[in-house]
PDB file of C-alpha atoms and ligand atoms in Angstrom:
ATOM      1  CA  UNK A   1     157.692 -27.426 165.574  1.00  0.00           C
ATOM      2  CA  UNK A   2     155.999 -30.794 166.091  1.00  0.00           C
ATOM      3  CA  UNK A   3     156.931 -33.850 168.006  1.00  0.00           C
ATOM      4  CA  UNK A   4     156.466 -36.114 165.545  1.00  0.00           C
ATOM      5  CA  UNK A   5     158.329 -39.596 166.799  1.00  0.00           C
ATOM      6  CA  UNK A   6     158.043 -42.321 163.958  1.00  0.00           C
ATOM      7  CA  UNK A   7     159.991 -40.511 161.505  1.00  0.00           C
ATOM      8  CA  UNK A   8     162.924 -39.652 164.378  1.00  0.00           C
ATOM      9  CA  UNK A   9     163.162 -42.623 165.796  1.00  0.00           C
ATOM     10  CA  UNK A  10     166.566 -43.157 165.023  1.00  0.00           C
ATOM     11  CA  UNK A  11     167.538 -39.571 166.457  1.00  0.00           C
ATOM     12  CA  UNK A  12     165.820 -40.036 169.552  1.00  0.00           C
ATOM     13  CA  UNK A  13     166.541 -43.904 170.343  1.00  0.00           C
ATOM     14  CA  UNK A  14     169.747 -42.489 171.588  1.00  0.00           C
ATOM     15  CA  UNK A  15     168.853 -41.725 175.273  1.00  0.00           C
ATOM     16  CA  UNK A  16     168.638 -44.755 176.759  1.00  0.00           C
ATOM     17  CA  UNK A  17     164.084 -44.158 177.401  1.00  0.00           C
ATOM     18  CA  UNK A  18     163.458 -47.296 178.922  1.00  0.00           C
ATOM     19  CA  UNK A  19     162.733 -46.309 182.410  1.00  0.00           C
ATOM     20  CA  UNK A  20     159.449 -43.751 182.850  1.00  0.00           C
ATOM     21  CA  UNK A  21     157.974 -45.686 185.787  1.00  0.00           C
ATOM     22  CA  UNK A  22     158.958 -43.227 188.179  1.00  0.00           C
ATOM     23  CA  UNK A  23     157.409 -40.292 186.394  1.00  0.00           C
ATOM     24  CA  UNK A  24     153.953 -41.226 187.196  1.00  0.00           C
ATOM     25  CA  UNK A  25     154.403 -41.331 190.718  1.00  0.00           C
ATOM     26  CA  UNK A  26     156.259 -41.329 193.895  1.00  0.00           C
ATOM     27  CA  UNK A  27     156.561 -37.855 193.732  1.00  0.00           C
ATOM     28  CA  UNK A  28     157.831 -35.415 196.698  1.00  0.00           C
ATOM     29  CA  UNK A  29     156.526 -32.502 195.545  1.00  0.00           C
ATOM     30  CA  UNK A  30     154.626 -31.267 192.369  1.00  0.00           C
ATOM     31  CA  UNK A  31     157.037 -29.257 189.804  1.00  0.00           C
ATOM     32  CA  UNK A  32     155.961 -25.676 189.555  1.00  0.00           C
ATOM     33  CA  UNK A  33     156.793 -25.117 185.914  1.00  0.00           C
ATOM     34  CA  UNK A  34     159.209 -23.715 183.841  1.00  0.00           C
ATOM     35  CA  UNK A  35     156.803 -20.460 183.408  1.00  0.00           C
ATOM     36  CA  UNK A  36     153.551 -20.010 182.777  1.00  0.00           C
ATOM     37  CA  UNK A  37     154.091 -17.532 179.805  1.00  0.00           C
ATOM     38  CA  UNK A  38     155.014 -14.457 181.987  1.00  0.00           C
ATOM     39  CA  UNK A  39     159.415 -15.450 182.170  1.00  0.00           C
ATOM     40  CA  UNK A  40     161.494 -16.789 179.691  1.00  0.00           C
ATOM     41  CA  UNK A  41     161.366 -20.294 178.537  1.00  0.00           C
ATOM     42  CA  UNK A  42     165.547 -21.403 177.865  1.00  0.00           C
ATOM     43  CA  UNK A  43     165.257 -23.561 175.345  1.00  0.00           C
ATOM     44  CA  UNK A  44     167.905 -25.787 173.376  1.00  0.00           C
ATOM     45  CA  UNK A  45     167.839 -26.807 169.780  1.00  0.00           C
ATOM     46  CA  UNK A  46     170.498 -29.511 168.663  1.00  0.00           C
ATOM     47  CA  UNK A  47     170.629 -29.302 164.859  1.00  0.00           C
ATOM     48  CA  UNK A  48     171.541 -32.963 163.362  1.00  0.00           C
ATOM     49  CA  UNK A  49     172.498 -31.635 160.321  1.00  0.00           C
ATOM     50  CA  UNK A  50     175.251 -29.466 161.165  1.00  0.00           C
ATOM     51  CA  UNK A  51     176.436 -31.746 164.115  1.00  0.00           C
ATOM     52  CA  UNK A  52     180.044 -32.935 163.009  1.00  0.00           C
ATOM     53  CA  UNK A  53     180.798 -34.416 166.300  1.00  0.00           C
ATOM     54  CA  UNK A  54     183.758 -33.288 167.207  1.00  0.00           C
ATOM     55  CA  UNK A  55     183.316 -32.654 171.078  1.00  0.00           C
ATOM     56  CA  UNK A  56     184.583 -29.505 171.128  1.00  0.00           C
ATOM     57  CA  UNK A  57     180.742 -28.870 173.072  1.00  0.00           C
ATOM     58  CA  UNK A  58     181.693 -31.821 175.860  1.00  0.00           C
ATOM     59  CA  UNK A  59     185.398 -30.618 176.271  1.00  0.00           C
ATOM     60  CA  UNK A  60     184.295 -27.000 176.879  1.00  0.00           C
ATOM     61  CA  UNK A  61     181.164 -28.176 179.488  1.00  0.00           C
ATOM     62  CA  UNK A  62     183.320 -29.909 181.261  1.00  0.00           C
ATOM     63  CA  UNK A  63     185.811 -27.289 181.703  1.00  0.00           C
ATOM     64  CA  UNK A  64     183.185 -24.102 182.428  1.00  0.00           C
ATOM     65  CA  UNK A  65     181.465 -26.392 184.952  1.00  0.00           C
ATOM     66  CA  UNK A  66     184.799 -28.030 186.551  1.00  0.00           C
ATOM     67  CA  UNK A  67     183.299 -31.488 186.403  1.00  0.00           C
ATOM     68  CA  UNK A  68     186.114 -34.096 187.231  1.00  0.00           C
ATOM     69  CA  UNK A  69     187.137 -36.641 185.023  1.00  0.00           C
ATOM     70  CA  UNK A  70     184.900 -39.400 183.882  1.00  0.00           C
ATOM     71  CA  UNK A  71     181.659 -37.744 184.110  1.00  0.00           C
ATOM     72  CA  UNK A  72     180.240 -35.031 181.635  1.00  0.00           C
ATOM     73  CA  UNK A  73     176.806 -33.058 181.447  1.00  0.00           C
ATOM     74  CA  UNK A  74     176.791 -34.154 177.906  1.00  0.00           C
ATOM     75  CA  UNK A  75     177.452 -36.786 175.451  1.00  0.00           C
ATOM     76  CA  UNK A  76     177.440 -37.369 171.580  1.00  0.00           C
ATOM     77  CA  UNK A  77     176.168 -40.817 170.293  1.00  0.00           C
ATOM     78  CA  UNK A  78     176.995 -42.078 166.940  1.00  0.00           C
ATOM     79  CA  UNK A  79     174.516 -43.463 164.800  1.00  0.00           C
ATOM     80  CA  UNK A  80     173.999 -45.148 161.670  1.00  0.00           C
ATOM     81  CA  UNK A  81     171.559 -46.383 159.976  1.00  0.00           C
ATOM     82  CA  UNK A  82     173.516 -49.213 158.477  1.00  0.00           C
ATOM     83  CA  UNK A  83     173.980 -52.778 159.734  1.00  0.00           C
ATOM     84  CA  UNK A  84     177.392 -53.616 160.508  1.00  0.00           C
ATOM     85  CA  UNK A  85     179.085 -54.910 157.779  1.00  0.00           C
ATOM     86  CA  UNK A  86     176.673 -53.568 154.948  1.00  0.00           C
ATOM     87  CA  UNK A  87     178.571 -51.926 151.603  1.00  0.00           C
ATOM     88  CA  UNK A  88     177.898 -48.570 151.937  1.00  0.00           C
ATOM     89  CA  UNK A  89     176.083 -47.170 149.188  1.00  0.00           C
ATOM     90  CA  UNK A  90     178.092 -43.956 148.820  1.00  0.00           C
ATOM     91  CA  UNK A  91     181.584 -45.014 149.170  1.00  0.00           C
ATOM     92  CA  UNK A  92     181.201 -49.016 148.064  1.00  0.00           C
ATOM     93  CA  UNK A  93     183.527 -50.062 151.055  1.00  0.00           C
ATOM     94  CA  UNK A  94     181.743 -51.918 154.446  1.00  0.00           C
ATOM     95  CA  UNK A  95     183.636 -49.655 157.064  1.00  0.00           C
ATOM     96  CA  UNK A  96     183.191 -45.974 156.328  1.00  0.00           C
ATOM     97  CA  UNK A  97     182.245 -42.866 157.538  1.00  0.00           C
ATOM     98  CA  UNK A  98     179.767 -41.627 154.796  1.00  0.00           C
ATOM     99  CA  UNK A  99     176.854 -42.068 157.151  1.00  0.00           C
ATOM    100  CA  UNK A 100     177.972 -40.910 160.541  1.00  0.00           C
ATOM    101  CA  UNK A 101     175.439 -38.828 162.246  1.00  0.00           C
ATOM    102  CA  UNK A 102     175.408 -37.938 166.132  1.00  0.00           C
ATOM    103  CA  UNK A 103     172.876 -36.985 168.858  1.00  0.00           C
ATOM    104  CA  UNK A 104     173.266 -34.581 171.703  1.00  0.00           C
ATOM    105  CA  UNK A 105     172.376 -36.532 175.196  1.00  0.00           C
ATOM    106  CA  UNK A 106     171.915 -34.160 177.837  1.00  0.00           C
ATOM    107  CA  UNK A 107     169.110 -32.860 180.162  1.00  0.00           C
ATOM    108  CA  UNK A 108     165.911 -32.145 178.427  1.00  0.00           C
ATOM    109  CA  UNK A 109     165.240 -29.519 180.731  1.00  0.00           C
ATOM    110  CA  UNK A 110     161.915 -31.189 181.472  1.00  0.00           C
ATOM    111  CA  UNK A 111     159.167 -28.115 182.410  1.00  0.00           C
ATOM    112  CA  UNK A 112     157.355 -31.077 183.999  1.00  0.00           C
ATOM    113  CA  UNK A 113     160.557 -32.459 186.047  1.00  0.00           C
ATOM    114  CA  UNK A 114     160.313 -35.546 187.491  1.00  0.00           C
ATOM    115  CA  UNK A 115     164.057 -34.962 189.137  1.00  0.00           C
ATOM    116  CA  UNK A 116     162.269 -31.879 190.859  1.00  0.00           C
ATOM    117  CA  UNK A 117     159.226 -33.541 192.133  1.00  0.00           C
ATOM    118  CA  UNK A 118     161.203 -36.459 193.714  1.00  0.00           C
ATOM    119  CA  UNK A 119     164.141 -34.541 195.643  1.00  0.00           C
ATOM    120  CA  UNK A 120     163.242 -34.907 199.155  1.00  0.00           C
ATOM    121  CA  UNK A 121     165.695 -31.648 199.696  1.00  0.00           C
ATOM    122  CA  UNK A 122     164.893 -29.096 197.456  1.00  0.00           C
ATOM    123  CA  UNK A 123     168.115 -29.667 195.895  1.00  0.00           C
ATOM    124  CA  UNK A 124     166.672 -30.300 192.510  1.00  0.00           C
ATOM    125  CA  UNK A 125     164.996 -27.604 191.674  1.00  0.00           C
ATOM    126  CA  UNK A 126     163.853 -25.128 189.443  1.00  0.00           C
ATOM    127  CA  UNK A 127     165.699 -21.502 189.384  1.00  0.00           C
ATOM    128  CA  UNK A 128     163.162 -18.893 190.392  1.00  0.00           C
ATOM    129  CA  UNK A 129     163.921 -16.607 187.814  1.00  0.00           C
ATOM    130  CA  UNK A 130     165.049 -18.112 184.863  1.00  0.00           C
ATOM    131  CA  UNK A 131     162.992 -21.038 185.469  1.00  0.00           C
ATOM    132  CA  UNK A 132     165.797 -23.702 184.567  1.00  0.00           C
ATOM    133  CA  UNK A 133     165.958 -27.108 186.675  1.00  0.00           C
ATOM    134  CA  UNK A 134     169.448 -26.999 188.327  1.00  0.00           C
ATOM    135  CA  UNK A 135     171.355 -27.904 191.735  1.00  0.00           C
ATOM    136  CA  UNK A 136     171.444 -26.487 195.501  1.00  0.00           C
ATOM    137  CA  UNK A 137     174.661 -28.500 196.385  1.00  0.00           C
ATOM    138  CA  UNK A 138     174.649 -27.882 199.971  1.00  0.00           C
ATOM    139  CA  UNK A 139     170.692 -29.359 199.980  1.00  0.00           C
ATOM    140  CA  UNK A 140     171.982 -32.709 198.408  1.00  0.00           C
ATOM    141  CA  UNK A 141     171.552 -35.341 200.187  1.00  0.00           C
ATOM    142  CA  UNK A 142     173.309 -37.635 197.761  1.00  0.00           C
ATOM    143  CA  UNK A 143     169.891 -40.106 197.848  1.00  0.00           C
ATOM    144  CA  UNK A 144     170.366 -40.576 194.052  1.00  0.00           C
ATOM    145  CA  UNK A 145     166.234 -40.053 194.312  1.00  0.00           C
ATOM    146  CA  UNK A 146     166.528 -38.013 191.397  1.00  0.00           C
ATOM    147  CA  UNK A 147     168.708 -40.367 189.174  1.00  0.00           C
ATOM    148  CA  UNK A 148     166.165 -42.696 189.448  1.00  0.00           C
ATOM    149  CA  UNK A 149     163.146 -40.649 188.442  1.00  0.00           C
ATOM    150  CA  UNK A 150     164.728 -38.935 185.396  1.00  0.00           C
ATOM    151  CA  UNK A 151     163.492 -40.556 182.605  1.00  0.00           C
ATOM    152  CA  UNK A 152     165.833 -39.467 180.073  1.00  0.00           C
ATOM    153  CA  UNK A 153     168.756 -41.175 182.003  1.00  0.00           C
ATOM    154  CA  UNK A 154     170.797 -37.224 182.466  1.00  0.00           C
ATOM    155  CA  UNK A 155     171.667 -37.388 185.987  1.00  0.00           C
ATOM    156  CA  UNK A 156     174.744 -38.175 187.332  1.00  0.00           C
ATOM    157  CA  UNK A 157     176.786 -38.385 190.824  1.00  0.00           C
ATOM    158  CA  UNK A 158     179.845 -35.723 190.811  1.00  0.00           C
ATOM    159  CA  UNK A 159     182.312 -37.849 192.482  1.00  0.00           C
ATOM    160  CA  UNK A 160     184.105 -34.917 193.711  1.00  0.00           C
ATOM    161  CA  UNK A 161     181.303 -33.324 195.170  1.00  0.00           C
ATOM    162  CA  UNK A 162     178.699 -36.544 195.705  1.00  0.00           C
ATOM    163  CA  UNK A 163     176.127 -34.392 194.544  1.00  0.00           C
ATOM    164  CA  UNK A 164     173.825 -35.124 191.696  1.00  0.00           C
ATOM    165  CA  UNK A 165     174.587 -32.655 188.915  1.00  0.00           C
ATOM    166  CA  UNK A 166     172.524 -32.358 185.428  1.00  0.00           C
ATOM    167  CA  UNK A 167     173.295 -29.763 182.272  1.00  0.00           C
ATOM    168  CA  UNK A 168     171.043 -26.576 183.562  1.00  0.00           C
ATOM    169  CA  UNK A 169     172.318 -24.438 180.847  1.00  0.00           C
ATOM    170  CA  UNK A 170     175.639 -23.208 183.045  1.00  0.00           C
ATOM    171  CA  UNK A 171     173.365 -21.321 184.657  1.00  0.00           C
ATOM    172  CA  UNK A 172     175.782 -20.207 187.103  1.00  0.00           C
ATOM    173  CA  UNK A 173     178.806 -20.358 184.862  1.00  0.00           C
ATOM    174  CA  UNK A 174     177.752 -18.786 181.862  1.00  0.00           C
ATOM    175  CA  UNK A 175     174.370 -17.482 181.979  1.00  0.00           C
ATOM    176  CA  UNK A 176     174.735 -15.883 185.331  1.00  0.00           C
ATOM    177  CA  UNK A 177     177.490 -13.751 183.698  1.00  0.00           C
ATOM    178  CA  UNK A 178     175.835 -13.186 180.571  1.00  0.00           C
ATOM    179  CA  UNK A 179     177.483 -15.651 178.457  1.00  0.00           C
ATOM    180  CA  UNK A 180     175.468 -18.188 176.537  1.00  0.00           C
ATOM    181  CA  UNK A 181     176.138 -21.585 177.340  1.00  0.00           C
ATOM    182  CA  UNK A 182     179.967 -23.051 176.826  1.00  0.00           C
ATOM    183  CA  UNK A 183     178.304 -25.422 174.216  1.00  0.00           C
ATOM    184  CA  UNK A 184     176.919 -22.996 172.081  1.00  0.00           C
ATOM    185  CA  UNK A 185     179.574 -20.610 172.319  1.00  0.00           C
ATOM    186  CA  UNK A 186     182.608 -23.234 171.361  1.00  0.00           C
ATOM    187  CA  UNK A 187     180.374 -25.179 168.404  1.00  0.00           C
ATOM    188  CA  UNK A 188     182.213 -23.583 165.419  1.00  0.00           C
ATOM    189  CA  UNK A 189     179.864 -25.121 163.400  1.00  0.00           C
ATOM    190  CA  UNK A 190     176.512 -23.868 164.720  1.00  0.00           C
ATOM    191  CA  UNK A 191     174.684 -26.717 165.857  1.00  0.00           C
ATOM    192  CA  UNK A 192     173.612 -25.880 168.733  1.00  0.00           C
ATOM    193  CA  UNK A 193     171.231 -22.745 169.450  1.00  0.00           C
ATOM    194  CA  UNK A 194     170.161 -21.113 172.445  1.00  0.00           C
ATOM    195  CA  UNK A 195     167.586 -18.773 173.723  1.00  0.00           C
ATOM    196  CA  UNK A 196     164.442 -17.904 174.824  1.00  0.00           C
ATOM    197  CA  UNK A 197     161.307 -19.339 173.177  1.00  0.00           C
ATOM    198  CA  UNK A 198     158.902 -16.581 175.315  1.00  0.00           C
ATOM    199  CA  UNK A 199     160.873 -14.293 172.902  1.00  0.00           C
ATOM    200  CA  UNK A 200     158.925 -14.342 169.723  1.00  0.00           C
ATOM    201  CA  UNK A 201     161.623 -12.387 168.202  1.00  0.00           C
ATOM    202  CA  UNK A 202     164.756 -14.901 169.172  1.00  0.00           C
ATOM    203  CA  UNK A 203     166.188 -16.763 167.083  1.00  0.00           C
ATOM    204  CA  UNK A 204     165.296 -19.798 168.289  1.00  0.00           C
ATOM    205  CA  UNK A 205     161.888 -18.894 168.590  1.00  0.00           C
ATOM    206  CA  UNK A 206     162.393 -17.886 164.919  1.00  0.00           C
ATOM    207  CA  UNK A 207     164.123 -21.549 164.080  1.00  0.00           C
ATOM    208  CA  UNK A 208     161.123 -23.670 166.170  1.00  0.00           C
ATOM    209  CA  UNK A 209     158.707 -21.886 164.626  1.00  0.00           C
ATOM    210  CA  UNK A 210     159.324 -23.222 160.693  1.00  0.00           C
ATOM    211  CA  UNK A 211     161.827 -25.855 161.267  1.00  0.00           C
ATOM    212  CA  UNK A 212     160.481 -29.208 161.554  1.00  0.00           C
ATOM    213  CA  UNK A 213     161.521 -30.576 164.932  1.00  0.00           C
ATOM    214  CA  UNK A 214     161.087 -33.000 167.640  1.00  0.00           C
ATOM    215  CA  UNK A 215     161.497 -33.471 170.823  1.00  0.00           C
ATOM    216  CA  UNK A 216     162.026 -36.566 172.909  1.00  0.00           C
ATOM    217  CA  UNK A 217     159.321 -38.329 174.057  1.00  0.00           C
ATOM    218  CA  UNK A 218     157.053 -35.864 174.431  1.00  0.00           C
ATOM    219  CA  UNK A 219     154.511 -38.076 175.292  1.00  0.00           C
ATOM    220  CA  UNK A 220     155.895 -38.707 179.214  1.00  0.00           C
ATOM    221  CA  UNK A 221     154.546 -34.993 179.704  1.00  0.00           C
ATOM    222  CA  UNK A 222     157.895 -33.774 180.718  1.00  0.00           C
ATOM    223  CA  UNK A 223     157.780 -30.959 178.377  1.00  0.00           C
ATOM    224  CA  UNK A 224     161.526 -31.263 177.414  1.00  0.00           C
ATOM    225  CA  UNK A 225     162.866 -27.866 176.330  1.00  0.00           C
ATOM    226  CA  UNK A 226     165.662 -29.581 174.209  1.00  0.00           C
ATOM    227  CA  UNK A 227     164.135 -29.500 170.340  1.00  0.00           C
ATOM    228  CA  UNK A 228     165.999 -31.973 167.982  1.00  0.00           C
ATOM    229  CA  UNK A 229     166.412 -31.203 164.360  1.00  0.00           C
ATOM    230  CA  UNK A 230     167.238 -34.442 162.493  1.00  0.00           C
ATOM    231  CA  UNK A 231     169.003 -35.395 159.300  1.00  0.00           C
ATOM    232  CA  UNK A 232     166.355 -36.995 157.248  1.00  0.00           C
ATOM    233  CA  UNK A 233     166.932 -38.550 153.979  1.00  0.00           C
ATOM    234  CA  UNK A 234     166.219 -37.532 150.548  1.00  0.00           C
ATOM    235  CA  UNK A 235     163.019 -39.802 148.942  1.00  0.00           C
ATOM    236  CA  UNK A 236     165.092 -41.682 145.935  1.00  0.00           C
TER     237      UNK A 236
HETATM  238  S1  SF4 B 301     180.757 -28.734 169.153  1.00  0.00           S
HETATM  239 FE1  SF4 B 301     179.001 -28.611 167.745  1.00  0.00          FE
HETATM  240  S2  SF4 B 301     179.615 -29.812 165.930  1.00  0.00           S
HETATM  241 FE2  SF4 B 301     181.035 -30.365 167.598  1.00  0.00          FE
HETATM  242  S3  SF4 B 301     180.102 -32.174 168.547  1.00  0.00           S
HETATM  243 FE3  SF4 B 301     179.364 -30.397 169.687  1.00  0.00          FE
HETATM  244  S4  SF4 B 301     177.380 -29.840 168.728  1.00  0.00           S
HETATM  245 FE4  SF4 B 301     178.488 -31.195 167.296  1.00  0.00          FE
HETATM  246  S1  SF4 B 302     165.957 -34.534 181.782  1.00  0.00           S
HETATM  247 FE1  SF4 B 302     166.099 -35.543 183.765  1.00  0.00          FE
HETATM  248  S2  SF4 B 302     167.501 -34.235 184.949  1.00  0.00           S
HETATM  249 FE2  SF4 B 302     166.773 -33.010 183.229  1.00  0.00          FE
HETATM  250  S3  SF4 B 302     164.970 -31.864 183.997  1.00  0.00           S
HETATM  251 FE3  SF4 B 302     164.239 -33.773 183.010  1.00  0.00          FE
HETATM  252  S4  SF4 B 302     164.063 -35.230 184.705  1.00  0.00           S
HETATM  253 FE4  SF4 B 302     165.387 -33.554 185.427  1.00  0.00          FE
HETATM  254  S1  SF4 B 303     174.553 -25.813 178.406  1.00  0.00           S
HETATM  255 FE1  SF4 B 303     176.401 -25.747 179.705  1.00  0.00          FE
HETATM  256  S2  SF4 B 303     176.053 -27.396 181.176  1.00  0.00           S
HETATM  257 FE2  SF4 B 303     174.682 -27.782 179.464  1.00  0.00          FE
HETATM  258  S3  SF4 B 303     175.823 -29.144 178.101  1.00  0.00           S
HETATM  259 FE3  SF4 B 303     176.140 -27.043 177.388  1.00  0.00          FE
HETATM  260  S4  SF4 B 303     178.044 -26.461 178.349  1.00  0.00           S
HETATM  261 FE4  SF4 B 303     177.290 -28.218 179.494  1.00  0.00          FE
END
């Protein structure tokens, strides 16, 4: 795996990354970690290439974590690479769908959280033994502190709850049971793996170590455990 970010540009331009001042400081608390090697590591890998967008991934999210309308733990962006109105070069007609690719938008799982080091609470925090960042709704204070400071723009209000919620891997609806996530589980077309990366025999430690992927801005020192595989182009 590398986090390469010239050649992805287009994959990763879809999270909104303007905001990062709040990463450097104003900090709480220091994050502890995901793990230092000892734990698992839950990791994500969205794969570009298989992606089909059909929100079957959003749909079941929202129903295994009982989020109201209007508000989801995840979103698909379209992309293309084409300006508006441009003949396609596949199909010959301007409006098509021959070049339709999507990205996952979702917490990145940061192992360096800003969202954790800025809850004044403890709310935010990081699971003790799984080490994934996730929610103590009773501890929320509903500051929005959090919001703010995540850089990757994944936090959200619950309106039902007025709690600040973020994708932690349904930690306490699937994972908790031993399910993998409700994302992973309803893709029918594979795009989406889960697992631990500590485990050198996983499968997804298998997939990061010869796949060519990316993560998103890697440079902020989050340490995003989300890993992007992109559709790249043939050279013609
Ligand atoms: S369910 Fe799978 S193929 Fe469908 S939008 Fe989600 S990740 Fe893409
Ligand atoms: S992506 Fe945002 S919400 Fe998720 S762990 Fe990182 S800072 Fe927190
Ligand atoms: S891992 Fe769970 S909470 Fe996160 S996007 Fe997938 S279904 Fe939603």
């Amino acid at each position: 795996m590398n986090d390469m970010m010239l050649p992805r540009r287009r994959l990763l331009q879809g999270m909104g990354l303007g905001s990062v001042a709040v990463l450097a400081g104003g900090c709480g608390s220091t994050d502890p970690g995901a793990q230092d090697g000892k734990g698992p590591h839950y990791v994500m890998l969205f794969d570009q290439t298989k992606c089909v967008g059909c929100g079957r991934c959003k749909e079941a999210c929202n129903q295994a974590n009982n989020l109201p309308e209007g508000v989801s733990r995840l979103t698909l962006e379209r992309q293309s690479d084409r300006v508006a109105g441009a003949v396609c070069p596949t199909c010959g007609k301007t409006e098509c769908n021959c070049d339709r690719k999507y990205v996952r938008v979702s917490c990145q799982q940061c192992q360096k959280a800003p969202c954790v080091m800025v809850c004044p609470t403890g709310a935010a925090h990081r699971d003790a033994k799984t080490g994934i960042v996730t929610m103590d709704a009773d501890k929320c204070a509903g500051c929005k502190y959090c919001i703010a400071a995540c850089p990757y723009q994944a936090r959200f209000i619950n309106q039902d709850t007025q709690v600040a919620d973020n994708c932690d891997f349904c930690l306490h609806s699937k994972l908790a049971k031993g399910e993998l996530p409700a994302c992973v589980s309803q893709c029918k077309f594979k795009a989406l793996v889960f697992g631990d990366a500590n485990d050198p025999d996983s499968y997804v430690s298998k997939l990061l170590s010869v796949k060519n992927t990316s993560r998103i801005k890697p440079h902020l020192g989050t340490e995003p455990s989300l890993h992007y595989l992109a559709i790249t182009k043939p050279e013609v």
